[in-house]
């Protein structure tokens, strides 16, 4: 799911499946491996789900989104155990037996298969596929539609298709105050300069919105991971094409 004002998402599946399965499942992003913990292969986790007790159970298998040059590219990983240390989630995975192996998985994003019929009970929480195609409105005027979402380490971005090209909108409350899936509308209040060029002497910018835009630009430049694999997205990085991620919360 997409956590509109936190972070989240879900992705189309690129692995080989029959049409009936493709209609029923999607890839959801549920976590990110951050760094090695200790000497026995444990890895700290950043969770993108509000239900780790259901997603992270022994035997759960995750698709990995990693750079194409990684030895883990195109592979899955199986959870042996999830533990908590000082309120931080730490995972132990099959065939990851020491710190050196754990370090090769740093920054990998974890995706799972989920039923598209599954709905969230949370407020302000959606899957990517629920947002794609919605009309985007500013000041009561339709400016375009949601083409896709991109899930970066800093925050999520709405990619809005407009008559003049695609525009990146940080998916934060200050800029996206309203998402109405039922009526097919997303309302945005972008700061000056986000959708059009400003005169050189233009200086009146909402500080909170401007900070969100700066963070999005920084994340896009520095990086992160190519978006593409499993619980959201749209580029080819790791595991799957991006489409809608479960940031089990949005």
XYZ file of C-alpha atoms in Angstrom:
250
model
C 0.000 0.000 0.000
C 0.995 3.525 -0.195
C 1.411 5.488 2.938
C 0.450 8.806 1.615
C 1.944 10.800 4.371
C 4.618 8.398 5.535
C 5.719 5.946 2.824
C 4.474 2.758 1.069
C 3.467 0.980 -2.217
C 2.650 -2.044 -4.586
C 3.947 -3.277 -7.944
C 2.934 -5.238 -10.997
C 4.472 -8.665 -11.114
C 7.168 -9.364 -13.662
C 7.733 -13.018 -12.844
C 6.052 -15.696 -14.921
C 2.470 -16.264 -13.816
C -0.677 -17.329 -15.576
C -3.385 -14.742 -16.290
C -5.654 -15.883 -13.467
C -2.896 -15.459 -10.899
C -1.847 -12.119 -12.366
C -5.397 -10.873 -11.902
C -5.368 -11.886 -8.256
C -1.943 -10.918 -6.984
C 0.405 -7.967 -6.848
C 3.761 -7.225 -5.295
C 3.797 -5.229 -2.079
C 6.803 -3.579 -0.460
C 6.909 -4.515 3.214
C 10.403 -3.706 4.416
C 13.988 -2.692 3.788
C 17.141 -4.319 5.099
C 19.315 -1.570 6.564
C 22.564 -2.990 7.971
C 24.185 -6.049 9.528
C 23.563 -6.682 13.220
C 26.115 -8.732 15.133
C 28.252 -11.525 13.729
C 25.712 -14.274 12.978
C 24.041 -12.932 9.848
C 21.287 -10.885 11.482
C 20.113 -7.772 9.614
C 18.269 -4.718 10.941
C 14.944 -4.003 9.246
C 12.960 -0.903 8.423
C 9.339 -2.044 8.297
C 6.863 -0.676 5.755
C 3.964 -2.648 7.215
C 1.848 -2.096 10.292
C 1.297 -5.832 10.632
C 4.767 -7.403 10.969
C 3.264 -10.292 12.935
C 1.479 -11.384 9.740
C 4.064 -10.427 7.121
C 7.247 -11.478 8.918
C 6.654 -15.032 10.085
C 9.179 -17.907 9.936
C 9.178 -19.318 6.418
C 7.959 -16.098 4.767
C 9.645 -15.616 1.387
C 10.452 -12.151 0.050
C 11.468 -11.002 -3.406
C 14.568 -8.825 -3.241
C 14.868 -5.450 -4.925
C 18.582 -4.780 -5.293
C 20.891 -3.211 -7.913
C 21.417 -5.351 -10.995
C 25.070 -5.811 -10.119
C 24.293 -7.433 -6.760
C 24.797 -11.174 -6.298
C 21.253 -11.181 -4.871
C 19.664 -9.747 -8.007
C 16.681 -11.819 -9.158
C 16.634 -13.899 -5.982
C 14.308 -14.396 -3.044
C 15.117 -14.735 0.642
C 13.413 -16.747 3.381
C 12.899 -15.475 6.920
C 13.983 -17.766 9.743
C 13.091 -15.493 12.642
C 12.204 -11.875 13.455
C 13.444 -10.512 16.765
C 13.282 -7.127 18.461
C 16.309 -5.399 20.001
C 15.748 -2.021 21.685
C 12.511 -1.631 19.691
C 14.336 -2.269 16.396
C 13.318 -5.190 14.170
C 16.127 -7.615 13.355
C 15.735 -10.465 10.864
C 17.535 -13.792 10.548
C 17.386 -15.291 7.069
C 18.105 -18.678 5.541
C 21.621 -18.998 4.060
C 22.735 -15.671 5.575
C 25.078 -17.146 8.170
C 27.583 -14.401 8.997
C 28.124 -10.652 9.024
C 29.837 -10.623 5.633
C 26.803 -12.191 3.960
C 24.452 -9.820 5.811
C 26.395 -6.793 4.601
C 25.768 -7.779 0.968
C 22.044 -7.302 1.608
C 22.236 -3.793 3.056
C 19.562 -1.492 1.541
C 17.713 -4.356 -0.182
C 13.949 -3.832 -0.348
C 11.622 -6.729 0.503
C 8.492 -7.490 -1.511
C 5.735 -10.086 -1.084
C 2.844 -11.394 -3.168
C -0.542 -10.194 -1.942
C -4.145 -10.606 -3.018
C -5.358 -7.490 -4.859
C -8.716 -7.851 -3.118
C -7.036 -7.246 0.217
C -8.014 -3.874 1.652
C -6.547 -1.791 4.446
C -8.569 -0.674 7.441
C -6.257 2.283 7.959
C -7.158 5.861 7.234
C -4.965 7.477 4.566
C -3.664 4.119 3.335
C -3.858 2.817 -0.222
C -2.218 0.393 -2.587
C -0.549 1.868 -5.649
C -3.059 0.325 -8.035
C -5.852 2.228 -6.257
C -4.211 5.568 -7.076
C -3.004 5.036 -10.624
C -5.395 6.695 -13.070
C -7.009 9.051 -10.540
C -7.599 12.643 -11.669
C -5.309 15.256 -10.113
C -6.951 18.587 -9.282
C -5.473 21.931 -8.240
C -7.751 24.851 -7.297
C -10.705 22.950 -8.746
C -9.024 22.491 -12.138
C -7.938 19.083 -13.429
C -4.260 19.179 -14.383
C -3.663 15.502 -15.176
C -3.821 11.929 -13.904
C -1.628 9.686 -11.752
C 0.598 7.660 -14.068
C 2.563 5.781 -11.438
C 4.190 6.039 -8.029
C 7.864 5.964 -7.212
C 8.983 4.866 -3.766
C 12.256 6.440 -2.759
C 14.047 6.062 0.572
C 13.097 9.604 1.635
C 9.435 9.538 0.569
C 6.977 8.495 -2.112
C 6.395 10.473 -5.299
C 3.238 10.739 -7.396
C 4.109 10.879 -11.095
C 1.382 13.033 -12.654
C 0.801 12.884 -16.413
C -0.037 16.387 -17.670
C -0.456 17.815 -21.203
C 3.101 19.184 -20.990
C 4.744 16.056 -19.585
C 5.212 14.118 -16.362
C 5.512 15.995 -13.060
C 6.826 14.585 -9.772
C 4.657 15.442 -6.751
C 5.972 14.583 -3.251
C 3.316 12.417 -1.595
C 3.149 14.385 1.654
C 0.241 15.989 3.503
C 1.480 19.527 2.873
C 1.182 19.052 -0.900
C -1.430 16.261 -1.202
C -4.095 17.143 1.379
C -6.875 14.968 -0.048
C -7.130 11.548 -1.700
C -10.659 10.521 -2.674
C -10.400 7.061 -4.224
C -14.171 6.594 -4.302
C -14.688 9.644 -6.509
C -11.418 9.231 -8.390
C -9.836 12.520 -7.299
C -6.557 13.609 -5.733
C -6.306 17.242 -4.649
C -2.907 18.893 -4.599
C -1.696 22.256 -3.253
C 1.800 22.513 -4.757
C 4.147 25.355 -3.828
C 4.991 27.932 -6.499
C 7.424 26.536 -9.021
C 6.540 22.869 -8.692
C 4.257 22.787 -11.733
C 5.481 25.877 -13.573
C 8.558 28.040 -13.799
C 8.698 31.133 -11.601
C 10.038 34.598 -12.355
C 13.558 34.962 -10.985
C 12.405 37.304 -8.205
C 9.693 34.889 -6.949
C 10.390 34.100 -3.290
C 7.112 33.250 -1.602
C 7.338 29.508 -1.007
C 5.650 27.516 1.747
C 8.606 26.316 3.913
C 7.082 22.908 4.727
C 6.133 22.178 1.125
C 9.464 23.490 -0.148
C 11.298 21.202 2.265
C 9.323 18.225 0.942
C 10.211 19.120 -2.634
C 13.891 19.505 -1.743
C 13.897 16.136 0.007
C 12.317 14.496 -3.031
C 14.852 16.040 -5.389
C 17.736 15.002 -3.139
C 16.418 11.441 -2.895
C 15.990 11.260 -6.650
C 19.533 12.520 -7.235
C 21.330 10.459 -4.600
C 19.326 7.658 -4.947
C 18.676 5.269 -3.822
C 17.639 2.202 -5.543
C 16.199 1.912 -8.966
C 12.531 1.610 -8.521
C 11.238 -1.474 -10.110
C 10.699 -4.496 -8.213
C 8.098 -5.608 -5.974
C 5.812 -3.775 -3.591
C 5.386 -0.627 -5.804
C 6.941 1.069 -8.652
C 8.327 1.257 -12.085
C 11.906 0.788 -13.167
C 14.140 -2.163 -13.397
C 16.200 -2.537 -10.233
C 15.773 -5.486 -8.498
C 13.046 -7.764 -8.467
C 10.059 -6.625 -10.280
C 8.523 -3.730 -12.157
C 7.175 -0.997 -9.904
C 3.509 -0.551 -9.641
C 1.972 -0.396 -6.273
C 3.711 -1.053 -3.094
C 2.512 -1.998 0.240
C 3.803 0.368 2.492
C 1.245 -1.676 4.368
C 0.433 1.767 5.559
C 0.341 4.793 3.480
